Amino acid sequence: MNVRRSYQLLVLPGDGIGPEVMREALRVLQWAGKHAGVDFTISQALVGGAAVDAYGTPIQDETVMQAQQADAVLFGSVGGPRWERLGFSLRPEIAILRLRKELGLFANLRPVILFDPLIEASTIKPEIIRGLDLVIVRECMGGLYFGEPRGIETMADGQRRGFNTETYSTNEIERVARVAFDLARRRQRRVCSVEKANVTESGLVWREVITALHEREFADVELRHMYADNCAMQLVRNPKQFDVIVTGNIFGDILSDLASMLTGSLGMLPSATIGVSRDGHFSPALYEPIHGSAPDIAGKGIANPMAQILSVAMMLRLSLGLLVEAEIVEKACVQALSSGSRTADLAAAGEEFLSTSEMGDAVLSELERTD
Ligand code: IPM
Ligand code: MN
């Protein structure tokens, strides 16, 4: 992949802690641009509750268009109690769902890596998680989130009924499975496909399609199938058995939150949402922490910016081809943790902790050391 000299980036901080952690991530991005000698043209827009307040919609059409034209989108987080009572079309979460759908981003990559200095921050015993390194590949343009029919109706007896549909078709399954198999080839060559083929037709089709694709194109990769409930249990019992997990939208959502806690904090995990690759790089693509807007701590300046910073690293690697800088940023995060930098979510009870911007400073000073 060639490195271009200038990139168009769209930054969408969103709500709650989004803008606070984004500020630190942008400092890291500036550092990377300078180090690589490339220019970033950065546009920003409001999304989520902030956009509802300003424009009466969780995301403007214009913002979706800007995202389509950008080389990559860096997203913060959306939502909060203030907007919870709004009708469905006004919910802040629509912003991210629309971006995934309209940018054609069907695969959400969620790496779950235990950083050694954080081994004590996890609620799981050290021997179970030491060296943990797995990736969840979550389908995110289909399944229960988008399936039709969906809606709310009033039944003849006056009861209300909400309904959604879990659907998966051959093409939807194959394209996300290809991402998982390709990724596994660059790792330990092991894929675990997760569904509920024992109780759902969509799960059964998922299993059949993946099995056939595996036989046709990816026989060199080991494939296992697992029911989603068992997978949740296995992730806590023995997470190191997994290399790449591939699963649908709703199970991927739940299992990735669960998996994040193996690493000590939801505040540590970045993610990349990608579509088809163009000669090895992904564009458009969207990068976001897997944590939400954390309204309980928003405005206090204590959120952990690591997941947002590590999302920048994924963007540098997967969309911009700045592999050197991606690696340096990741190393700087580990280094900052090794030298004891902790935000509140990672600190032991009673231990002192850094503010969001102090954690940013800690990463930046590690970065500057490499210059
Ligand atoms: C995530 C989030 C989103 C999801 C919400 C904000 C719509 O929880 O990215 O995991 O459910 O996909
Ligand atoms: Mn989620």
Short mmCIF file of C-alpha atoms and ligand atoms in Angstrom, two decimals:
data_model
loop_
_atom_site.label_atom_id
_atom_site.label_comp_id
_atom_site.label_asym_id
_atom_site.label_seq_id
_atom_site.Cartn_x
_atom_site.Cartn_y
_atom_site.Cartn_z
CA MET A 1 0.00 0.00 0.00
CA ASN A 2 1.37 3.43 -0.93
CA VAL A 3 1.46 6.19 1.61
CA ARG A 4 -0.16 9.35 0.32
CA ARG A 5 0.90 12.75 1.54
CA SER A 6 -2.48 14.09 2.52
CA TYR A 7 -5.64 12.68 3.99
CA GLN A 8 -9.18 13.83 4.49
CA LEU A 9 -10.47 12.81 7.93
CA LEU A 10 -13.85 13.27 9.52
CA VAL A 11 -13.94 13.51 13.32
CA LEU A 12 -17.24 12.93 15.12
CA PRO A 13 -16.75 13.29 18.89
CA GLY A 14 -20.44 12.80 19.81
CA ASP A 15 -21.76 12.90 23.37
CA GLY A 16 -20.72 12.32 26.97
CA ILE A 17 -17.07 11.46 27.33
CA GLY A 18 -16.72 11.34 23.51
CA PRO A 19 -15.41 14.91 23.13
CA GLU A 20 -13.15 14.54 26.20
CA VAL A 21 -11.35 11.44 24.98
CA MET A 22 -11.35 12.69 21.38
CA ARG A 23 -9.30 15.73 22.41
CA GLU A 24 -6.48 13.44 23.55
CA ALA A 25 -6.78 11.20 20.50
CA LEU A 26 -6.41 14.22 18.21
CA ARG A 27 -3.18 15.20 19.92
CA VAL A 28 -1.88 11.73 19.13
CA LEU A 29 -3.13 12.04 15.54
CA GLN A 30 -1.27 15.34 15.11
CA TRP A 31 1.86 13.69 16.38
CA ALA A 32 1.47 10.85 13.87
CA GLY A 33 0.96 13.26 10.97
CA LYS A 34 4.07 15.18 11.88
CA HIS A 35 6.12 12.03 12.35
CA ALA A 36 5.01 10.56 9.01
CA GLY A 37 5.26 13.89 7.18
CA VAL A 38 1.65 13.76 6.00
CA ASP A 39 -1.11 16.35 6.18
CA PHE A 40 -4.47 15.64 7.71
CA THR A 41 -7.37 17.81 6.69
CA ILE A 42 -9.71 17.32 9.61
CA SER A 43 -13.39 18.24 9.53
CA GLN A 44 -15.57 17.88 12.59
CA ALA A 45 -19.33 17.53 12.93
CA LEU A 46 -21.89 16.99 15.64
CA VAL A 47 -23.53 13.57 15.92
CA GLY A 48 -25.80 11.81 18.40
CA GLY A 49 -27.56 13.78 21.10
CA ALA A 50 -25.45 16.84 20.30
CA ALA A 51 -26.83 16.84 16.75
CA VAL A 52 -30.37 16.22 18.00
CA ASP A 53 -30.05 19.32 20.16
CA ALA A 54 -28.51 21.44 17.41
CA TYR A 55 -30.38 20.25 14.32
CA GLY A 56 -33.20 17.97 15.47
CA THR A 57 -31.61 14.86 13.95
CA PRO A 58 -28.94 12.43 15.28
CA ILE A 59 -26.93 12.83 12.09
CA GLN A 60 -27.31 15.24 9.19
CA ASP A 61 -27.33 13.91 5.60
CA GLU A 62 -24.43 16.22 4.94
CA THR A 63 -22.39 14.51 7.65
CA VAL A 64 -23.08 11.09 6.11
CA MET A 65 -21.90 12.47 2.75
CA GLN A 66 -18.76 13.90 4.29
CA ALA A 67 -18.10 10.49 5.85
CA GLN A 68 -18.49 8.79 2.48
CA GLN A 69 -15.89 11.10 0.99
CA ALA A 70 -13.40 10.95 3.84
CA ASP A 71 -10.43 8.60 3.90
CA ALA A 72 -11.50 7.59 7.38
CA VAL A 73 -13.93 8.55 10.12
CA LEU A 74 -12.89 8.81 13.75
CA PHE A 75 -15.95 8.43 15.95
CA GLY A 76 -16.33 9.07 19.69
CA SER A 77 -19.50 7.85 21.34
CA VAL A 78 -23.16 8.79 21.36
CA GLY A 79 -26.17 8.68 23.67
CA GLY A 80 -27.13 9.61 27.20
CA PRO A 81 -30.12 9.77 29.54
CA ARG A 82 -31.20 13.18 28.20
CA TRP A 83 -32.17 11.63 24.87
CA GLU A 84 -33.45 8.27 26.09
CA ARG A 85 -37.11 9.18 25.88
CA LEU A 86 -36.99 10.31 22.27
CA GLY A 87 -38.72 8.34 19.54
CA PHE A 88 -36.67 5.76 17.72
CA SER A 89 -35.73 7.86 14.72
CA LEU A 90 -34.30 10.55 17.00
CA ARG A 91 -32.20 8.28 19.16
CA PRO A 92 -28.52 9.28 19.20
CA GLU A 93 -27.52 5.67 18.39
CA ILE A 94 -29.06 6.12 14.92
CA ALA A 95 -25.97 8.16 14.02
CA ILE A 96 -23.62 5.20 14.25
CA LEU A 97 -26.11 2.73 12.78
CA ARG A 98 -26.67 4.97 9.75
CA LEU A 99 -22.95 5.45 9.20
CA ARG A 100 -22.29 1.70 9.32
CA LYS A 101 -25.14 1.03 6.91
CA GLU A 102 -24.64 3.88 4.44
CA LEU A 103 -20.88 3.53 4.27
CA GLY A 104 -21.21 -0.21 3.62
CA LEU A 105 -19.21 -1.10 6.73
CA PHE A 106 -20.25 -4.65 7.46
CA ALA A 107 -17.38 -5.91 9.62
CA ASN A 108 -16.54 -4.59 13.02
CA LEU A 109 -13.10 -5.69 14.23
CA ARG A 110 -12.73 -5.72 17.97
CA PRO A 111 -9.28 -6.77 19.15
CA VAL A 112 -9.18 -7.96 22.76
CA ILE A 113 -5.60 -7.69 23.94
CA LEU A 114 -4.42 -7.85 27.50
CA PHE A 115 -1.74 -5.28 28.10
CA ASP A 116 0.64 -6.88 30.54
CA PRO A 117 0.84 -3.92 32.95
CA LEU A 118 -2.94 -4.19 33.43
CA ILE A 119 -3.04 -7.82 34.45
CA GLU A 120 -4.02 -6.85 38.00
CA ALA A 121 -6.79 -4.53 36.80
CA SER A 122 -8.81 -7.43 35.43
CA THR A 123 -11.36 -9.20 37.59
CA ILE A 124 -10.13 -12.51 36.10
CA LYS A 125 -7.22 -14.50 37.54
CA PRO A 126 -3.87 -13.60 35.93
CA GLU A 127 -3.09 -17.12 34.66
CA ILE A 128 -6.35 -17.18 32.69
CA ILE A 129 -5.65 -13.96 30.81
CA ARG A 130 -1.86 -13.50 30.63
CA GLY A 131 -0.94 -13.01 26.96
CA LEU A 132 -4.57 -12.85 25.82
CA ASP A 133 -4.88 -11.72 22.20
CA LEU A 134 -8.09 -12.44 20.30
CA VAL A 135 -10.22 -10.57 17.79
CA ILE A 136 -13.98 -10.49 17.56
CA VAL A 137 -15.23 -9.92 14.01
CA ARG A 138 -18.78 -8.72 14.41
CA GLU A 139 -21.17 -8.45 11.46
CA CYS A 140 -22.73 -5.01 11.76
CA MET A 141 -24.96 -4.21 8.79
CA GLY A 142 -27.54 -6.94 9.27
CA GLY A 143 -29.06 -9.29 11.81
CA LEU A 144 -31.40 -8.20 14.54
CA TYR A 145 -30.36 -4.55 14.27
CA PHE A 146 -31.66 -4.11 10.74
CA GLY A 147 -33.91 -7.11 9.98
CA GLU A 148 -37.42 -6.52 8.68
CA PRO A 149 -40.17 -6.69 9.72
CA ARG A 150 -39.68 -4.65 12.84
CA GLY A 151 -41.90 -2.33 14.77
CA ILE A 152 -44.28 -1.78 17.64
CA GLU A 153 -47.97 -2.59 17.32
CA THR A 154 -51.03 -2.71 19.50
CA MET A 155 -52.72 -6.08 19.53
CA ALA A 156 -56.46 -6.73 19.50
CA ASP A 157 -56.56 -7.10 23.29
CA GLY A 158 -54.79 -3.75 23.76
CA GLN A 159 -51.37 -5.16 24.65
CA ARG A 160 -48.38 -3.59 22.97
CA ARG A 161 -46.03 -5.81 21.02
CA GLY A 162 -42.49 -4.94 19.93
CA PHE A 163 -40.86 -7.14 17.30
CA ASN A 164 -37.58 -7.46 15.42
CA THR A 165 -36.26 -9.97 12.96
CA GLU A 166 -32.94 -11.77 12.97
CA THR A 167 -32.02 -12.48 9.34
CA TYR A 168 -28.82 -13.48 7.59
CA SER A 169 -28.40 -14.33 3.94
CA THR A 170 -25.57 -16.07 2.09
CA ASN A 171 -23.78 -12.95 0.83
CA GLU A 172 -23.97 -11.16 4.15
CA ILE A 173 -22.47 -14.15 5.92
CA GLU A 174 -19.78 -14.84 3.33
CA ARG A 175 -18.40 -11.32 3.21
CA VAL A 176 -17.93 -11.05 6.96
CA ALA A 177 -16.60 -14.60 7.18
CA ARG A 178 -13.99 -13.76 4.53
CA VAL A 179 -12.76 -10.90 6.70
CA ALA A 180 -12.44 -13.31 9.63
CA PHE A 181 -10.65 -16.05 7.64
CA ASP A 182 -8.27 -13.54 6.02
CA LEU A 183 -7.45 -12.11 9.41
CA ALA A 184 -6.90 -15.57 10.89
CA ARG A 185 -4.38 -16.31 8.12
CA ARG A 186 -2.27 -13.45 9.46
CA ARG A 187 -2.65 -14.73 13.03
CA GLN A 188 -2.97 -18.26 14.43
CA ARG A 189 -5.22 -19.53 11.63
CA ARG A 190 -8.10 -20.38 13.93
CA VAL A 191 -11.68 -19.17 13.52
CA CYS A 192 -14.57 -19.84 15.86
CA SER A 193 -17.96 -19.08 14.34
CA VAL A 194 -20.66 -18.22 16.87
CA GLU A 195 -24.45 -18.41 16.48
CA LYS A 196 -27.50 -20.20 17.89
CA ALA A 197 -27.97 -22.79 15.16
CA ASN A 198 -29.74 -24.96 17.73
CA VAL A 199 -32.72 -22.61 18.01
CA THR A 200 -32.72 -20.15 15.08
CA GLU A 201 -32.97 -20.59 11.32
CA SER A 202 -30.68 -17.60 10.77
CA GLY A 203 -28.09 -19.34 12.95
CA LEU A 204 -28.47 -22.55 10.98
CA VAL A 205 -27.93 -20.78 7.66
CA TRP A 206 -24.97 -18.92 9.19
CA ARG A 207 -23.37 -22.23 10.14
CA GLU A 208 -24.03 -23.88 6.77
CA VAL A 209 -22.72 -20.93 4.74
CA ILE A 210 -19.54 -20.62 6.79
CA THR A 211 -18.90 -24.36 6.62
CA ALA A 212 -19.25 -24.34 2.82
CA LEU A 213 -17.06 -21.24 2.38
CA HIS A 214 -14.42 -22.77 4.62
CA GLU A 215 -14.32 -25.96 2.55
CA ARG A 216 -14.18 -24.01 -0.72
CA GLU A 217 -11.63 -21.31 0.08
CA PHE A 218 -10.16 -21.50 3.55
CA ALA A 219 -9.40 -25.15 4.31
CA ASP A 220 -5.98 -24.11 5.63
CA VAL A 221 -7.67 -22.30 8.53
CA GLU A 222 -9.08 -24.27 11.48
CA LEU A 223 -12.83 -23.69 11.85
CA ARG A 224 -14.94 -24.41 14.92
CA HIS A 225 -18.59 -23.65 15.59
CA MET A 226 -19.94 -22.63 18.96
CA TYR A 227 -23.32 -21.60 20.33
CA ALA A 228 -23.35 -18.03 21.59
CA ASP A 229 -24.29 -18.92 25.17
CA ASN A 230 -21.43 -21.40 25.38
CA CYS A 231 -19.09 -18.80 23.87
CA ALA A 232 -19.96 -16.33 26.64
CA MET A 233 -19.11 -18.99 29.20
CA GLN A 234 -15.90 -20.07 27.41
CA LEU A 235 -14.70 -16.45 27.14
CA VAL A 236 -14.65 -16.22 30.90
CA ARG A 237 -13.51 -19.82 31.56
CA ASN A 238 -10.63 -20.02 29.08
CA PRO A 239 -10.41 -17.03 26.72
CA LYS A 240 -7.02 -18.02 25.30
CA GLN A 241 -8.64 -20.87 23.37
CA PHE A 242 -9.82 -18.22 20.85
CA ASP A 243 -7.92 -16.57 18.01
CA VAL A 244 -10.62 -15.04 15.76
CA ILE A 245 -14.32 -15.14 16.68
CA VAL A 246 -16.80 -14.34 13.92
CA THR A 247 -20.41 -13.68 14.80
CA GLY A 248 -23.56 -11.73 13.97
CA ASN A 249 -24.55 -8.26 15.06
CA ILE A 250 -26.30 -8.81 18.38
CA PHE A 251 -24.06 -11.60 19.71
CA GLY A 252 -21.02 -9.59 18.64
CA ASP A 253 -22.29 -6.59 20.55
CA ILE A 254 -22.78 -8.57 23.74
CA LEU A 255 -19.71 -10.79 23.52
CA SER A 256 -17.38 -7.87 22.82
CA ASP A 257 -18.47 -6.02 25.95
CA LEU A 258 -17.97 -9.21 27.90
CA ALA A 259 -14.55 -9.80 26.34
CA SER A 260 -13.45 -6.25 27.01
CA MET A 261 -13.69 -6.80 30.74
CA LEU A 262 -11.15 -9.61 30.48
CA THR A 263 -8.61 -6.89 29.72
CA GLY A 264 -9.37 -4.84 32.79
CA SER A 265 -11.53 -2.07 31.44
CA LEU A 266 -14.03 -1.28 28.75
CA GLY A 267 -12.03 1.93 28.49
CA MET A 268 -9.13 0.15 26.77
CA LEU A 269 -10.62 -1.35 23.62
CA PRO A 270 -10.64 0.27 20.18
CA SER A 271 -12.49 -0.99 17.14
CA ALA A 272 -12.46 -0.66 13.38
CA THR A 273 -15.52 -0.94 11.19
CA ILE A 274 -14.63 -1.79 7.63
CA GLY A 275 -16.14 -2.75 4.31
CA VAL A 276 -14.43 -4.19 1.26
CA SER A 277 -10.72 -3.55 0.98
CA ARG A 278 -9.23 -1.58 -1.89
CA ASP A 279 -5.73 -2.93 -2.58
CA GLY A 280 -5.13 -3.67 1.07
CA HIS A 281 -6.55 -0.57 2.69
CA PHE A 282 -10.00 0.22 3.93
CA SER A 283 -11.75 3.40 2.92
CA PRO A 284 -14.19 4.57 3.93
CA ALA A 285 -13.91 3.03 7.35
CA LEU A 286 -14.85 4.06 10.83
CA TYR A 287 -12.83 3.86 14.03
CA GLU A 288 -14.33 4.07 17.47
CA PRO A 289 -13.79 2.88 21.02
CA ILE A 290 -16.12 0.08 22.03
CA HIS A 291 -17.14 1.93 25.19
CA GLY A 292 -20.12 4.23 25.11
CA SER A 293 -20.62 7.83 26.15
CA ALA A 294 -20.46 6.98 29.90
CA PRO A 295 -22.85 9.73 31.03
CA ASP A 296 -22.12 8.92 34.69
CA ILE A 297 -18.57 10.27 34.39
CA ALA A 298 -19.00 12.73 31.50
CA GLY A 299 -17.75 16.24 32.16
CA LYS A 300 -15.53 15.17 35.04
CA GLY A 301 -12.37 14.85 32.97
CA ILE A 302 -11.62 11.40 34.34
CA ALA A 303 -12.45 9.13 31.39
CA ASN A 304 -9.77 6.85 30.00
CA PRO A 305 -8.71 8.10 26.54
CA MET A 306 -6.80 4.89 25.66
CA ALA A 307 -9.54 3.22 23.58
CA GLN A 308 -9.94 6.37 21.50
CA ILE A 309 -6.16 6.70 21.09
CA LEU A 310 -5.85 3.05 20.13
CA SER A 311 -8.65 3.61 17.60
CA VAL A 312 -6.40 6.24 16.01
CA ALA A 313 -3.67 3.58 15.80
CA MET A 314 -6.04 1.19 14.02
CA MET A 315 -7.00 3.97 11.60
CA LEU A 316 -3.35 4.76 10.86
CA ARG A 317 -2.74 1.10 10.08
CA LEU A 318 -5.86 -0.04 8.25
CA SER A 319 -6.98 3.07 6.34
CA LEU A 320 -3.93 5.27 5.98
CA GLY A 321 -1.12 2.76 5.63
CA LEU A 322 0.95 4.50 8.32
CA LEU A 323 2.13 1.25 9.86
CA VAL A 324 5.17 2.65 11.60
CA GLU A 325 3.20 5.34 13.41
CA ALA A 326 0.43 2.85 14.30
CA GLU A 327 2.97 0.67 16.01
CA ILE A 328 4.66 3.53 17.83
CA VAL A 329 1.31 4.78 19.16
CA GLU A 330 0.41 1.31 20.46
CA LYS A 331 3.80 0.93 22.09
CA ALA A 332 3.51 4.38 23.68
CA CYS A 333 0.19 3.35 25.27
CA VAL A 334 1.71 0.19 26.72
CA GLN A 335 4.73 2.17 27.87
CA ALA A 336 2.56 4.75 29.62
CA LEU A 337 0.74 1.94 31.42
CA SER A 338 4.01 0.22 32.31
CA SER A 339 5.29 3.33 33.96
CA GLY A 340 2.21 3.35 36.16
CA SER A 341 -0.11 5.81 34.42
CA ARG A 342 -3.68 4.90 35.36
CA THR A 343 -7.01 6.59 34.86
CA ALA A 344 -9.74 5.99 37.46
CA ASP A 345 -11.15 2.92 35.69
CA LEU A 346 -7.78 1.17 35.92
CA ALA A 347 -6.59 2.32 39.33
CA ALA A 348 -6.89 0.11 42.38
CA ALA A 349 -9.20 1.33 45.14
CA GLY A 350 -7.60 4.21 47.00
CA GLU A 351 -4.80 4.53 44.44
CA GLU A 352 -4.17 7.93 42.85
CA PHE A 353 -5.23 8.30 39.27
CA LEU A 354 -4.68 10.58 36.29
CA SER A 355 -7.21 12.81 34.58
CA THR A 356 -8.09 12.28 30.92
CA SER A 357 -5.68 14.96 29.76
CA GLU A 358 -2.90 13.77 32.05
CA MET A 359 -3.23 10.31 30.51
CA GLY A 360 -3.00 12.04 27.12
CA ASP A 361 0.15 13.81 28.34
CA ALA A 362 1.63 10.48 29.44
CA VAL A 363 1.11 8.95 25.98
CA LEU A 364 2.38 12.09 24.22
CA SER A 365 5.54 12.18 26.28
CA GLU A 366 6.23 8.53 25.37
CA LEU A 367 5.66 9.45 21.72
CA GLU A 368 7.98 12.41 21.89
CA ARG A 369 10.67 10.21 23.31
CA THR A 370 10.71 8.21 20.06
CA ASP A 371 11.31 11.33 17.92
C1 IPM B 1 -21.46 -0.68 19.99
C2 IPM B 1 -22.59 0.11 20.59
C3 IPM B 1 -23.62 0.37 19.52
C4 IPM B 1 -24.17 -0.98 19.10
C5 IPM B 1 -24.76 1.32 19.89
C6 IPM B 1 -24.24 2.66 20.36
C7 IPM B 1 -25.72 1.50 18.75
O1 IPM B 1 -23.10 -0.53 21.70
O2 IPM B 1 -20.84 -0.20 19.04
O3 IPM B 1 -21.21 -1.79 20.46
O4 IPM B 1 -25.05 -1.55 19.73
O5 IPM B 1 -23.69 -1.48 18.07
MN MN B 2 -22.07 -2.37 22.25
#
